[in-house]
Amino acid sequence: GARTEARNAMVSPRLAGASLEYPMPLPSLRPANLQPAAEAVEVGRLILKAAEWSPQSHELFPEPARKRAVEVMRLGYLIAWDEARFDSREGAAPELADVWRG
């Protein structure tokens, strides 16, 4: 009747006509259907992991960027442990080296 038609008009077309007595089957959610979503999640994790350089994300960067990070890290350590530069602090400024630990 009119009530059923009004109720069906309020639901999405795919579900129109479905009821507890005559449910419509849901689309199959097999692992093959979930594979694209799983891949998207993995890509998102990789992007977040590589967002900033750290020792843990080092291998995710291109070789020139990795070489540059190593050069700058070595300079940071040399400056941090230059005894002549930091004689008032017993020759070390470990906080400069801590920057590279990530």
PDB file of C-alpha atoms in Angstrom:
ATOM      1  CA  GLY A   1       0.000   0.000   0.000  1.00  0.00           C
ATOM      2  CA  ALA A   2       0.806   3.669   0.322  1.00  0.00           C
ATOM      3  CA  ARG A   3       2.695   3.162   3.616  1.00  0.00           C
ATOM      4  CA  THR A   4       5.028   0.603   2.083  1.00  0.00           C
ATOM      5  CA  GLU A   5       5.709   2.842  -0.904  1.00  0.00           C
ATOM      6  CA  ALA A   6       6.451   5.812   1.385  1.00  0.00           C
ATOM      7  CA  ARG A   7       8.776   3.700   3.527  1.00  0.00           C
ATOM      8  CA  ASN A   8      10.587   2.369   0.456  1.00  0.00           C
ATOM      9  CA  ALA A   9      11.049   5.911  -0.841  1.00  0.00           C
ATOM     10  CA  MET A  10      12.988   6.792   2.353  1.00  0.00           C
ATOM     11  CA  VAL A  11      15.607   4.051   1.941  1.00  0.00           C
ATOM     12  CA  SER A  12      18.253   3.690  -0.694  1.00  0.00           C
ATOM     13  CA  PRO A  13      17.146   2.129  -3.988  1.00  0.00           C
ATOM     14  CA  ARG A  14      19.262  -0.990  -3.362  1.00  0.00           C
ATOM     15  CA  LEU A  15      17.350  -1.707  -0.167  1.00  0.00           C
ATOM     16  CA  ALA A  16      13.906  -0.756  -1.425  1.00  0.00           C
ATOM     17  CA  GLY A  17      11.637  -3.749  -1.078  1.00  0.00           C
ATOM     18  CA  ALA A  18      13.839  -5.512   1.479  1.00  0.00           C
ATOM     19  CA  SER A  19      12.312  -6.499   4.787  1.00  0.00           C
ATOM     20  CA  LEU A  20      13.024  -8.767   7.717  1.00  0.00           C
ATOM     21  CA  GLU A  21      11.043 -11.443   5.933  1.00  0.00           C
ATOM     22  CA  TYR A  22      12.816 -10.951   2.596  1.00  0.00           C
ATOM     23  CA  PRO A  23      16.302  -9.560   3.318  1.00  0.00           C
ATOM     24  CA  MET A  24      18.538  -8.584   0.433  1.00  0.00           C
ATOM     25  CA  PRO A  25      21.946 -10.262   0.440  1.00  0.00           C
ATOM     26  CA  LEU A  26      24.935  -8.049   1.191  1.00  0.00           C
ATOM     27  CA  PRO A  27      27.738  -7.917  -1.347  1.00  0.00           C
ATOM     28  CA  SER A  28      30.381 -10.547  -0.767  1.00  0.00           C
ATOM     29  CA  LEU A  29      33.243  -9.326   1.427  1.00  0.00           C
ATOM     30  CA  ARG A  30      35.849 -11.877   0.468  1.00  0.00           C
ATOM     31  CA  PRO A  31      39.541 -11.123   1.062  1.00  0.00           C
ATOM     32  CA  ALA A  32      39.975 -10.436  -2.662  1.00  0.00           C
ATOM     33  CA  ASN A  33      37.530  -7.539  -2.333  1.00  0.00           C
ATOM     34  CA  LEU A  34      39.413  -6.168   0.683  1.00  0.00           C
ATOM     35  CA  GLN A  35      42.864  -6.287  -0.938  1.00  0.00           C
ATOM     36  CA  PRO A  36      42.743  -2.732  -2.406  1.00  0.00           C
ATOM     37  CA  ALA A  37      41.765  -1.314   0.994  1.00  0.00           C
ATOM     38  CA  ALA A  38      44.554  -3.234   2.736  1.00  0.00           C
ATOM     39  CA  GLU A  39      47.059  -1.948   0.175  1.00  0.00           C
ATOM     40  CA  ALA A  40      45.844   1.629   0.672  1.00  0.00           C
ATOM     41  CA  VAL A  41      46.296   1.329   4.444  1.00  0.00           C
ATOM     42  CA  GLU A  42      49.824  -0.023   3.971  1.00  0.00           C
ATOM     43  CA  VAL A  43      50.705   2.834   1.595  1.00  0.00           C
ATOM     44  CA  GLY A  44      49.363   5.327   4.139  1.00  0.00           C
ATOM     45  CA  ARG A  45      51.521   3.818   6.880  1.00  0.00           C
ATOM     46  CA  LEU A  46      54.584   3.989   4.654  1.00  0.00           C
ATOM     47  CA  ILE A  47      53.925   7.657   3.842  1.00  0.00           C
ATOM     48  CA  LEU A  48      53.569   8.515   7.527  1.00  0.00           C
ATOM     49  CA  LYS A  49      56.714   6.568   8.397  1.00  0.00           C
ATOM     50  CA  ALA A  50      58.724   8.398   5.728  1.00  0.00           C
ATOM     51  CA  ALA A  51      57.295  11.844   6.466  1.00  0.00           C
ATOM     52  CA  GLU A  52      60.388  12.823   8.428  1.00  0.00           C
ATOM     53  CA  TRP A  53      63.891  11.437   8.379  1.00  0.00           C
ATOM     54  CA  SER A  54      64.865   9.226  11.278  1.00  0.00           C
ATOM     55  CA  PRO A  55      67.224   6.289  11.649  1.00  0.00           C
ATOM     56  CA  GLN A  56      64.154   4.038  11.377  1.00  0.00           C
ATOM     57  CA  SER A  57      62.961   5.592   8.089  1.00  0.00           C
ATOM     58  CA  HIS A  58      66.429   6.043   6.558  1.00  0.00           C
ATOM     59  CA  GLU A  59      66.054   3.207   4.012  1.00  0.00           C
ATOM     60  CA  LEU A  60      62.808   4.720   2.666  1.00  0.00           C
ATOM     61  CA  PHE A  61      64.592   7.762   1.231  1.00  0.00           C
ATOM     62  CA  PRO A  62      66.394   7.949  -2.132  1.00  0.00           C
ATOM     63  CA  GLU A  63      70.142   7.308  -2.043  1.00  0.00           C
ATOM     64  CA  PRO A  64      71.206  10.986  -2.490  1.00  0.00           C
ATOM     65  CA  ALA A  65      69.002  12.041   0.441  1.00  0.00           C
ATOM     66  CA  ARG A  66      70.364   9.199   2.601  1.00  0.00           C
ATOM     67  CA  LYS A  67      73.961  10.183   1.810  1.00  0.00           C
ATOM     68  CA  ARG A  68      73.221  13.813   2.668  1.00  0.00           C
ATOM     69  CA  ALA A  69      71.589  12.818   5.962  1.00  0.00           C
ATOM     70  CA  VAL A  70      74.674  10.785   6.897  1.00  0.00           C
ATOM     71  CA  GLU A  71      76.998  13.700   6.033  1.00  0.00           C
ATOM     72  CA  VAL A  72      74.992  16.167   8.095  1.00  0.00           C
ATOM     73  CA  MET A  73      74.695  13.682  10.973  1.00  0.00           C
ATOM     74  CA  ARG A  74      78.479  13.206  11.032  1.00  0.00           C
ATOM     75  CA  LEU A  75      78.990  16.966  11.101  1.00  0.00           C
ATOM     76  CA  GLY A  76      76.522  17.217  13.981  1.00  0.00           C
ATOM     77  CA  TYR A  77      78.444  14.615  15.958  1.00  0.00           C
ATOM     78  CA  LEU A  78      81.793  16.295  15.218  1.00  0.00           C
ATOM     79  CA  ILE A  79      80.459  19.647  16.414  1.00  0.00           C
ATOM     80  CA  ALA A  80      78.778  18.104  19.456  1.00  0.00           C
ATOM     81  CA  TRP A  81      81.970  16.425  20.653  1.00  0.00           C
ATOM     82  CA  ASP A  82      84.439  19.208  19.739  1.00  0.00           C
ATOM     83  CA  GLU A  83      86.189  19.707  23.076  1.00  0.00           C
ATOM     84  CA  ALA A  84      87.769  23.027  22.080  1.00  0.00           C
ATOM     85  CA  ARG A  85      84.381  24.460  21.147  1.00  0.00           C
ATOM     86  CA  PHE A  86      82.579  23.407  24.340  1.00  0.00           C
ATOM     87  CA  ASP A  87      85.304  23.547  26.995  1.00  0.00           C
ATOM     88  CA  SER A  88      82.952  25.024  29.581  1.00  0.00           C
ATOM     89  CA  ARG A  89      80.848  21.851  29.350  1.00  0.00           C
ATOM     90  CA  GLU A  90      83.653  19.306  29.560  1.00  0.00           C
ATOM     91  CA  GLY A  91      84.009  19.133  25.798  1.00  0.00           C
ATOM     92  CA  ALA A  92      80.593  17.912  24.759  1.00  0.00           C
ATOM     93  CA  ALA A  93      77.189  19.159  23.701  1.00  0.00           C
ATOM     94  CA  PRO A  94      75.303  15.852  23.473  1.00  0.00           C
ATOM     95  CA  GLU A  95      71.998  17.565  22.714  1.00  0.00           C
ATOM     96  CA  LEU A  96      73.394  18.368  19.244  1.00  0.00           C
ATOM     97  CA  ALA A  97      73.977  14.653  18.674  1.00  0.00           C
ATOM     98  CA  ASP A  98      70.573  13.708  20.121  1.00  0.00           C
ATOM     99  CA  VAL A  99      68.863  15.438  17.181  1.00  0.00           C
ATOM    100  CA  TRP A 100      69.957  12.545  14.941  1.00  0.00           C
ATOM    101  CA  ARG A 101      68.601   9.742  17.084  1.00  0.00           C
ATOM    102  CA  GLY A 102      65.002  10.340  15.944  1.00  0.00           C
TER     103      GLY A 102
END
